Structure formats: C-alpha cells, structure tokens
Tab-separated table of C-alpha atoms in Angstrom:
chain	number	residue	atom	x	y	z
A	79	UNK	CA	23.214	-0.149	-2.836
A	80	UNK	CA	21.174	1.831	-1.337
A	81	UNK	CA	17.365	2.869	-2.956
A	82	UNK	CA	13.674	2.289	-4.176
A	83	UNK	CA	13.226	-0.496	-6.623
A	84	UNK	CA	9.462	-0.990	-8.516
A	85	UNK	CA	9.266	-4.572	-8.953
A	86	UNK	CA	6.418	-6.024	-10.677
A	87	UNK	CA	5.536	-9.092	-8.559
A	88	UNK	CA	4.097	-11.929	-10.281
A	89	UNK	CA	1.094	-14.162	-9.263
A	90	UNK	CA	1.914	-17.132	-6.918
A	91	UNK	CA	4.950	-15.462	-5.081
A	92	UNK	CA	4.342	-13.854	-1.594
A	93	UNK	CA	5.842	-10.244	-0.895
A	94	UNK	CA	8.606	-12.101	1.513
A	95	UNK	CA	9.551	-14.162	-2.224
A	96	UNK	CA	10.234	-11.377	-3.872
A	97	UNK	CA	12.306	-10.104	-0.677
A	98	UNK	CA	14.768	-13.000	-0.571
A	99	UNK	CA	14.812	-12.962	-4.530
A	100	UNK	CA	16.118	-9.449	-4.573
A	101	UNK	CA	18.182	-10.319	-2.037
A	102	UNK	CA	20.104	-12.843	-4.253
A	103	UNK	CA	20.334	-10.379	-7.381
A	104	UNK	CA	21.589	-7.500	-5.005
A	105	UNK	CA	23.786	-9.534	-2.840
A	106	UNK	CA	22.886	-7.318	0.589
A	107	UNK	CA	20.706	-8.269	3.367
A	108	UNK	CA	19.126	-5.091	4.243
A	109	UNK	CA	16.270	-5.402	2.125
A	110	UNK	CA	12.426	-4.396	2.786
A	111	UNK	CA	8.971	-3.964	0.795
A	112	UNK	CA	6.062	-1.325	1.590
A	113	UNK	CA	2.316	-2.684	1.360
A	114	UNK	CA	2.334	-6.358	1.116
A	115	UNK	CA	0.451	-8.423	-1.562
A	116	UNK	CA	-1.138	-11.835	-1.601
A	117	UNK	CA	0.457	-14.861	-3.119
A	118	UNK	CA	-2.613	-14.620	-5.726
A	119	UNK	CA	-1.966	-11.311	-6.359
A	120	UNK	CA	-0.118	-9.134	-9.054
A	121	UNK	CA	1.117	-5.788	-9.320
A	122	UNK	CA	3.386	-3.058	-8.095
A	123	UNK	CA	5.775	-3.874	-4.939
A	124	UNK	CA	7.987	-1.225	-3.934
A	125	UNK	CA	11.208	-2.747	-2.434
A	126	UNK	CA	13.620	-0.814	-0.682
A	127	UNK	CA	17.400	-1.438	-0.242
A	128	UNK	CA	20.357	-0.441	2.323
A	129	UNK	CA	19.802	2.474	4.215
A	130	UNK	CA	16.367	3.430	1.846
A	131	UNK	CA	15.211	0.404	4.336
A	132	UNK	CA	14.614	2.708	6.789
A	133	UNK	CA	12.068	4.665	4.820
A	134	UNK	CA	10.309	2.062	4.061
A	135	UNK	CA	7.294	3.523	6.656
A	136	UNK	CA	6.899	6.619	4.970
A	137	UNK	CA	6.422	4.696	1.614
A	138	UNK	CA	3.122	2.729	3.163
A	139	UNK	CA	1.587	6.133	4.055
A	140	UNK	CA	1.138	6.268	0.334
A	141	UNK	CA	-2.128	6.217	-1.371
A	142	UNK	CA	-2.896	2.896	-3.956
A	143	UNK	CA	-4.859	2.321	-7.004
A	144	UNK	CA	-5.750	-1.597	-7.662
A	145	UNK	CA	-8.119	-3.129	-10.428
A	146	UNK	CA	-9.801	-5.700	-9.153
A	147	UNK	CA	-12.543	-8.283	-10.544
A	148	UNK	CA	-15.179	-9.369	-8.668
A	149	UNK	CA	-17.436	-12.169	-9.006
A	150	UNK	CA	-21.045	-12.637	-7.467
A	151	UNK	CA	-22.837	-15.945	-6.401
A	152	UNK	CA	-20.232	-16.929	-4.010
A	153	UNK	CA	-18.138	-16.264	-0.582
A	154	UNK	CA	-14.984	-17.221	0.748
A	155	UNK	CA	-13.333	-17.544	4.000
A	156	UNK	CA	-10.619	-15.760	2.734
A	157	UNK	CA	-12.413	-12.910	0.571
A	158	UNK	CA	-10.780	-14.221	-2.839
A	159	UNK	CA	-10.831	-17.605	-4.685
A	160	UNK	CA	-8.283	-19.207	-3.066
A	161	UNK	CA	-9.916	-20.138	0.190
A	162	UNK	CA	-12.965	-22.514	1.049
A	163	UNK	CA	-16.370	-21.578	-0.133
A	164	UNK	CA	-18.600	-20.805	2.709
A	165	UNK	CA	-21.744	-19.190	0.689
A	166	UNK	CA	-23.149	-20.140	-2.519
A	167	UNK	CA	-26.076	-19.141	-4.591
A	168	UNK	CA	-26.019	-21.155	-7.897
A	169	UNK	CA	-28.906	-19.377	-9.260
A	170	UNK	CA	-29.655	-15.826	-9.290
A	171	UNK	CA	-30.948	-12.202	-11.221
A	172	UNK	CA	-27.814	-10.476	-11.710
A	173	UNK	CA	-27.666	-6.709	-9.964
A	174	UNK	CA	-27.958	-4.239	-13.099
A	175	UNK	CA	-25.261	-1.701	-14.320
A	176	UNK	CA	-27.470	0.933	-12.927
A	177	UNK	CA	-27.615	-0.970	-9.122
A	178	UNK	CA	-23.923	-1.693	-9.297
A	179	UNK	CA	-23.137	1.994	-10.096
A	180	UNK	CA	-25.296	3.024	-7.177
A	181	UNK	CA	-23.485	0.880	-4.773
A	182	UNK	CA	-19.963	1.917	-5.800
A	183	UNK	CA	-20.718	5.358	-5.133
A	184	UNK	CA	-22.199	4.672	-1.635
A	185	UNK	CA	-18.710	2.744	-0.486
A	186	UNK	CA	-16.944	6.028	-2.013
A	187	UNK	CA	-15.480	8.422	0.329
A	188	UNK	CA	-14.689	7.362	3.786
A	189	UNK	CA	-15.875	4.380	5.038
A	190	UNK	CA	-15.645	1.209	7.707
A	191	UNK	CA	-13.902	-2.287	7.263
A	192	UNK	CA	-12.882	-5.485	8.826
A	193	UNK	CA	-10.068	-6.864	7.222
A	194	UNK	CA	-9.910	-10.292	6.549
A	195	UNK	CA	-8.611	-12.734	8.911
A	196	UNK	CA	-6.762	-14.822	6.223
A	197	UNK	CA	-4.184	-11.418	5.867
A	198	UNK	CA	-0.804	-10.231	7.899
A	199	UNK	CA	-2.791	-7.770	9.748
A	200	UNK	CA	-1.681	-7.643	13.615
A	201	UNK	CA	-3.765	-8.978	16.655
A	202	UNK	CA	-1.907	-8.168	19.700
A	203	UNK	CA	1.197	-8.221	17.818
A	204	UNK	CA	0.530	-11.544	16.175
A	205	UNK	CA	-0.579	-12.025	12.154
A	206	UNK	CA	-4.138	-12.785	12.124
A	207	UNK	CA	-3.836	-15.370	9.462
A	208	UNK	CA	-1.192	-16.987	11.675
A	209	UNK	CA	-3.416	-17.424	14.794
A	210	UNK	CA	-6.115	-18.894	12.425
A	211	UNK	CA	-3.390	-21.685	11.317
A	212	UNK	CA	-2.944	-22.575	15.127
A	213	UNK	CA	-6.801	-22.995	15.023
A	214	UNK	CA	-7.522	-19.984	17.418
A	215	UNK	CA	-10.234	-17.503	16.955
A	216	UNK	CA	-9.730	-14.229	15.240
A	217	UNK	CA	-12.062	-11.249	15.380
A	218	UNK	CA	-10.339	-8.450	13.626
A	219	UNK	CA	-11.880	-4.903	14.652
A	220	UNK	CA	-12.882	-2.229	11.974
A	221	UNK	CA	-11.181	0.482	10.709
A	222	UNK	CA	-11.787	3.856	8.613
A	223	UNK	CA	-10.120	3.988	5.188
A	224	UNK	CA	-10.709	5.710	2.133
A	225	UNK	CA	-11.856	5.238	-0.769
A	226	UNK	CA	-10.597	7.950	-3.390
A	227	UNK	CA	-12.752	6.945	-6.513
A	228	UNK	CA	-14.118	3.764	-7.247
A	229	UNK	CA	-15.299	2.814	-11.093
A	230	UNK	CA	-16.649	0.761	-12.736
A	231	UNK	CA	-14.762	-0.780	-15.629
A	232	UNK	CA	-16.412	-3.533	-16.960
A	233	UNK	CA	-19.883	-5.676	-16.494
A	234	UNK	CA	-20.138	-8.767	-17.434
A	235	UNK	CA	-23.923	-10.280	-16.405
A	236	UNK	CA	-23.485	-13.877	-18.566
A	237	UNK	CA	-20.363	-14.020	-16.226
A	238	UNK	CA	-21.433	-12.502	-12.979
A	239	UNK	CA	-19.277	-10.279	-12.597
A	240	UNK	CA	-17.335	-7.144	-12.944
A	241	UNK	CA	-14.369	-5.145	-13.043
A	242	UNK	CA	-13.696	-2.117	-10.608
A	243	UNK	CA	-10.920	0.202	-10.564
A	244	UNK	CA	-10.227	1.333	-6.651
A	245	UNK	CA	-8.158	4.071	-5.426
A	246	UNK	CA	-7.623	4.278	-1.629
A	247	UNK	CA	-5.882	4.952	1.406
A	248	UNK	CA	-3.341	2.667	2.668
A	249	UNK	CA	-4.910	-0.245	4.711
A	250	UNK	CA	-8.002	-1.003	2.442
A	251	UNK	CA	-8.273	-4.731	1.982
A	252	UNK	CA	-10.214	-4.761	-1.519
A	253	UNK	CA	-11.280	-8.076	-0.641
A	254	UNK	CA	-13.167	-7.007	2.383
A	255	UNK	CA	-14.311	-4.362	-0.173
A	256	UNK	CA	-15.724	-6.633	-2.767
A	257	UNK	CA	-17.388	-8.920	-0.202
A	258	UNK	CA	-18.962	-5.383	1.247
A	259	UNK	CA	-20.246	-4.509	-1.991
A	260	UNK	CA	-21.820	-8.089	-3.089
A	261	UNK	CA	-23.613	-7.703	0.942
A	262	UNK	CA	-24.905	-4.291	-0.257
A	263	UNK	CA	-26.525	-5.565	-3.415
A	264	UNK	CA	-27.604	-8.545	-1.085
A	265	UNK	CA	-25.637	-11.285	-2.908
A	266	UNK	CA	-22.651	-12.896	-1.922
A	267	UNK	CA	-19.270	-11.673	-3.215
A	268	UNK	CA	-15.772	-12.862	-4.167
A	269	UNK	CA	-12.927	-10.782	-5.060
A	270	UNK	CA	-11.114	-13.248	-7.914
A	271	UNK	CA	-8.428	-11.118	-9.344
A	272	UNK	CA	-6.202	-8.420	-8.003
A	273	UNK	CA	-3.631	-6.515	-9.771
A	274	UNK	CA	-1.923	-2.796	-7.981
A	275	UNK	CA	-1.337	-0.851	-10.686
A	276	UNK	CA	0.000	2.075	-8.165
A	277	UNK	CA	1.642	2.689	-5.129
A	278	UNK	CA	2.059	6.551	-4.423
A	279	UNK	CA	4.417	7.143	-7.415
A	280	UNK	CA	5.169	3.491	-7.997
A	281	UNK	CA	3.304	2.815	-11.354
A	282	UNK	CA	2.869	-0.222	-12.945
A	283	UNK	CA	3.966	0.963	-16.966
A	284	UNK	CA	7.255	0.815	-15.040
A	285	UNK	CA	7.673	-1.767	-12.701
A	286	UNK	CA	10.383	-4.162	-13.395
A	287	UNK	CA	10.010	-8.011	-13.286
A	288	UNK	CA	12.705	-10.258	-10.916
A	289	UNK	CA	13.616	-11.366	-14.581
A	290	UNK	CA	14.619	-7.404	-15.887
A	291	UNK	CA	16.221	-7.235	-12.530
A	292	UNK	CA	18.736	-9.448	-12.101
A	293	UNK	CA	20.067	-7.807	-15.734
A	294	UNK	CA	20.379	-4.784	-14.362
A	295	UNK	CA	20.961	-5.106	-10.806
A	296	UNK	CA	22.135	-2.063	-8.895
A	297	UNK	CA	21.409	0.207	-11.676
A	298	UNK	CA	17.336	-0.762	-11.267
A	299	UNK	CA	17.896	1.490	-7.554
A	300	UNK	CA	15.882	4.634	-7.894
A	301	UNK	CA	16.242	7.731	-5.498
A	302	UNK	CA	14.287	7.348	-2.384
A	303	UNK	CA	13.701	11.139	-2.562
A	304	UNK	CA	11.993	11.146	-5.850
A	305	UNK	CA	9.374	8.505	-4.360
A	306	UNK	CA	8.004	10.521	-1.175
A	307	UNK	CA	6.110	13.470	-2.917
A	308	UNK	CA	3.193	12.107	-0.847
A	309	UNK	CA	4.908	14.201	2.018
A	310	UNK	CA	4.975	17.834	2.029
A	311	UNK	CA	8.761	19.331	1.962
A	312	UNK	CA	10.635	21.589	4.152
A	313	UNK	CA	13.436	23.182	3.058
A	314	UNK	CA	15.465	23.873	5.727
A	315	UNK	CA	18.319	26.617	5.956
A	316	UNK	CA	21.361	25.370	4.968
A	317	UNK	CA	23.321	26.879	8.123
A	318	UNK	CA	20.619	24.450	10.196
A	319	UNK	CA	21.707	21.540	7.786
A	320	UNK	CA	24.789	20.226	10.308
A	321	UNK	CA	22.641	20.789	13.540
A	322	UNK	CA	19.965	18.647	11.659
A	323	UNK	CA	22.174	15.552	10.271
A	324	UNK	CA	23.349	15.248	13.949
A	325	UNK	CA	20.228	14.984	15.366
A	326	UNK	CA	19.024	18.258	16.899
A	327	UNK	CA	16.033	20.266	15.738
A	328	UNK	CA	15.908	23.219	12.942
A	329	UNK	CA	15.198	25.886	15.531
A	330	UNK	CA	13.219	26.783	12.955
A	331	UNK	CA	9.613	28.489	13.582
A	332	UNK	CA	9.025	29.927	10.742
A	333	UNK	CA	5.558	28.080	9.713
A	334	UNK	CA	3.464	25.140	11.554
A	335	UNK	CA	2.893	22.367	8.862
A	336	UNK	CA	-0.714	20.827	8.117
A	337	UNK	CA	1.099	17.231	8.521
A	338	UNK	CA	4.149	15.950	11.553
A	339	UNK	CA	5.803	14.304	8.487
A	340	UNK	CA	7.531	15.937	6.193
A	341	UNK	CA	10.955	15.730	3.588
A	342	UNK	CA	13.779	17.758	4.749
A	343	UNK	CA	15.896	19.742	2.270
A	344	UNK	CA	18.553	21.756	2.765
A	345	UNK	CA	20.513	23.711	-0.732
A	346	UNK	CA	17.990	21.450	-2.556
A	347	UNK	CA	19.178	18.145	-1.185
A	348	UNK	CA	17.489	15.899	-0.079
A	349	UNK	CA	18.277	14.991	3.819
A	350	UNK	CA	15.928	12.606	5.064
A	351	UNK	CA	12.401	12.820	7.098
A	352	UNK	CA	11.470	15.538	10.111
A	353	UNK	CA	8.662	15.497	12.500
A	354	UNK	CA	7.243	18.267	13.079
A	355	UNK	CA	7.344	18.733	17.385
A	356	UNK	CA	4.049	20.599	18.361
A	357	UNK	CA	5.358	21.215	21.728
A	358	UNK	CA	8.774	22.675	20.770
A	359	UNK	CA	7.204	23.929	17.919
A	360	UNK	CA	10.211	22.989	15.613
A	361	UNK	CA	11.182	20.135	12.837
A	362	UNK	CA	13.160	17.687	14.415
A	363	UNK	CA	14.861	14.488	12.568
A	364	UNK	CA	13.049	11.128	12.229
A	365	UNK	CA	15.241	9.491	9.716
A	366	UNK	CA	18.697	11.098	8.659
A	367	UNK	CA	20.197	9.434	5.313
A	368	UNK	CA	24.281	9.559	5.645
A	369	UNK	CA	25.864	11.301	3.022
C-alpha cells in the first residue's frame, strides 16, 4: 500500500474530499495529496499512500501546467466566480488579441504575487481563508514565482474573455494571476475556470477518477521513484548503501550538486531522498524508504 496515485479530482470536491475518499477505497489512514486545489476546481491531484506519504514534499517542488479561463468586466473577493463581486464594469471596449498577447508576455518569466486571502496559504501558521471566516484581517505578503510560458489559447471578445494556458512554479495562485493581468490591461478580472492538466509528471491523459479507483484499488499505486525526475539523482556506491539506509552520510565527495535535494540510488534502486550537507560536504539522508 504504499505509492503515488494520479487522481483526477472533479469540480465541487475539496483536495481533503478526495483524501478521505481514497481513504475508504484503500482502507489505510496514511494518506496525503501534493498542491491543493479549490472546491471549483478540476484537474490532476497527486495523492500519496503509506510510507510514499512522506514524500509527499518533494512532489510540491514540482513545476504545474493549468488552463485557465478568464473573464473581464468583473472582480471577486476571492479571485474566481465563486465569491462576492466587489468590481463591476457592465460596459466596456474589449482589450484586443494584440494587447492581450502583449500583457501575457510581460507577466512571463519571474514575477511578484499576493495570493489570495480566500486560499490555505499560512499566516503565522494559520490558513488565511480561515482567519477571514473568524472575521479578522488578512494581508498576505508577496512572493516571487515563475511563470514558465504563458499562451494564449483562445479569445473570445462577444464573451469577454479568454483562455490561457500557464506553466509555473509551485506556489502561483492563477487567480491572483488572472486578476494581475485584467489590472494590467486596466479592467477588472475574474479567473472562472481552472483545470491542472500537470503536476511534474502527473498528467492529466492519465489521471484516474475516484470512480476508476475504487475498481482497481491497490493496483492504481504507482512507484514514487518514477514521479521525482524533477530532482537530480545520485547514485550512490553500493558499499555506502547500508551506511546510508541507517542514517549516516555517503562519505562521498566526489561532486558538489547544483541543488541540496536529490534521489538516492544505489545498484539502480531507488533508496529514498539525500540532502546534500555544504558544510560536511557529503549526501546525507532526508527520507529513507524501508525495503
């Protein structure tokens, strides 16, 4: 019981629903999801179960690919079209292909964000979009993300609106994104469909619905290994591999890595995550699968 499942998570179901869902099919606790999505949303959810729980971490460092639509003349408290309309312009010149395309390219690269305060993200430990329930005040800081390519997939003017495709670096909120392109183009902006169609090697031709799952059950559990070619591999020498599995470092010093995280081989298995120790200048265990 122990792996990577690609569930396809349907609209109207929060990330922590599809948790307690898989749960129930799987019959084992230890269960845990990388990247959440929105209730509204749709789209890849890697899951994790057993012991692959513990790599869950390594999974968000992933990059993500979303297609989102995104509707001008209006703004939300909540960046999408479930919350309360708080700008509204009823009539207006739509921005032309040309203008739109411009944009885009100026928000490609890496750029600055607040979140939303309707999401999970943490404010001194607490979810924003908790604190806002309790009626406190949220002011959620910026960060740098970024964004890999952004395109423009369809536009719509009789609608006003248009469809983007957005690949980025974990922690982009593409509704902060769509309501930062609609203040570029000086009209207000609301992000009014959201679908991931990846998450690092997660793709959505082959996610599996809660529906396809509970057919197959433990035979839907995919390697954890074959899911973390985001991080750079180090194959360690298999006379290290005992030394490693119980916790002490490779002794190894035979290269300094670009990135601290990094898959550990040994003989071509696969034997969890290292860190790379600058001081000690060695790889030293982070996460150790049993065997």
């Amino acid at each position: 019981m122990d792996g990577f499942l690609n569930i396809l998570k349907p609209p109207g179901m929060s990330s922590h629903d599809v948790i307690s869902a898989v749960r129930k099919v799987l019959h084992i606790k230890r269960v845990g999801h990388a990247g959440t999505l929105d209730p509204a949303a749709a789209g890849v959810l890697p899951i994790a179960a057993g012991q692959a729980a513990r790599l869950i971490e390594y999974l968000e460092l992933a990059d993500k690919t979303y297609r989102a639509e995104l509707t001008f003349g209006f703004a939300t408290d909540s960046g999408d079209d479930t919350g309360n309309i708080i700008e509204e312009i009823p009539d207006f010149a739509m921005p032309t292909r040309e203008a739109i395309d411009q944009v885009l390219r100026a928000f490609t690269g890496r750029i600055r964000q607040v979140p939303p305060a309707h999401s999970a993200i943490k404010i001194n430990g607490r979810r924003a979009c908790d604190l806002l329930r309790q009626g406190k005040e949220v002011e959620v800081p910026a960060r740098e993300v970024t964004i890999h390519s952004l395109q423009l997939l369809a536009y719509e003017p009789e609608r006003k609106r248009i469809l983007i495709d957005v690949q980025c670096s974990k922690g982009t909120y593409i509704r902060s994104l769509c309501a930062d392109i609609g203040t570029a183009l000086n009209l207000p902006a609301t992000m009014t469909f959201l679908v991931r169609s990846r998450v690092g090697d997660f793709a959505l031709a082959e996610a599996q619905t809660l529906e396809e799952l509970a057919v197959l059950k433990e035979k839907a559990l995919l390697a954890p290994e074959a899911y973390l070619d985001h991080l750079p591999r180090y194959d360690l020498a298999p006379a290290r591999e005992k030394a490693f599995c119980n916790g002490l470092g490779t002794g190894e010093r035979r290269r300094v890595p670009q990135t601290d995280t990094l898959r550990v081989y040994s003989d071509g298995r696969f034997l969890g995550i290292g860190r790379y120790d600058r001081t000690r200048q060695e790889i030293v265990p982070a996460k150790v699968m049993n065997r």
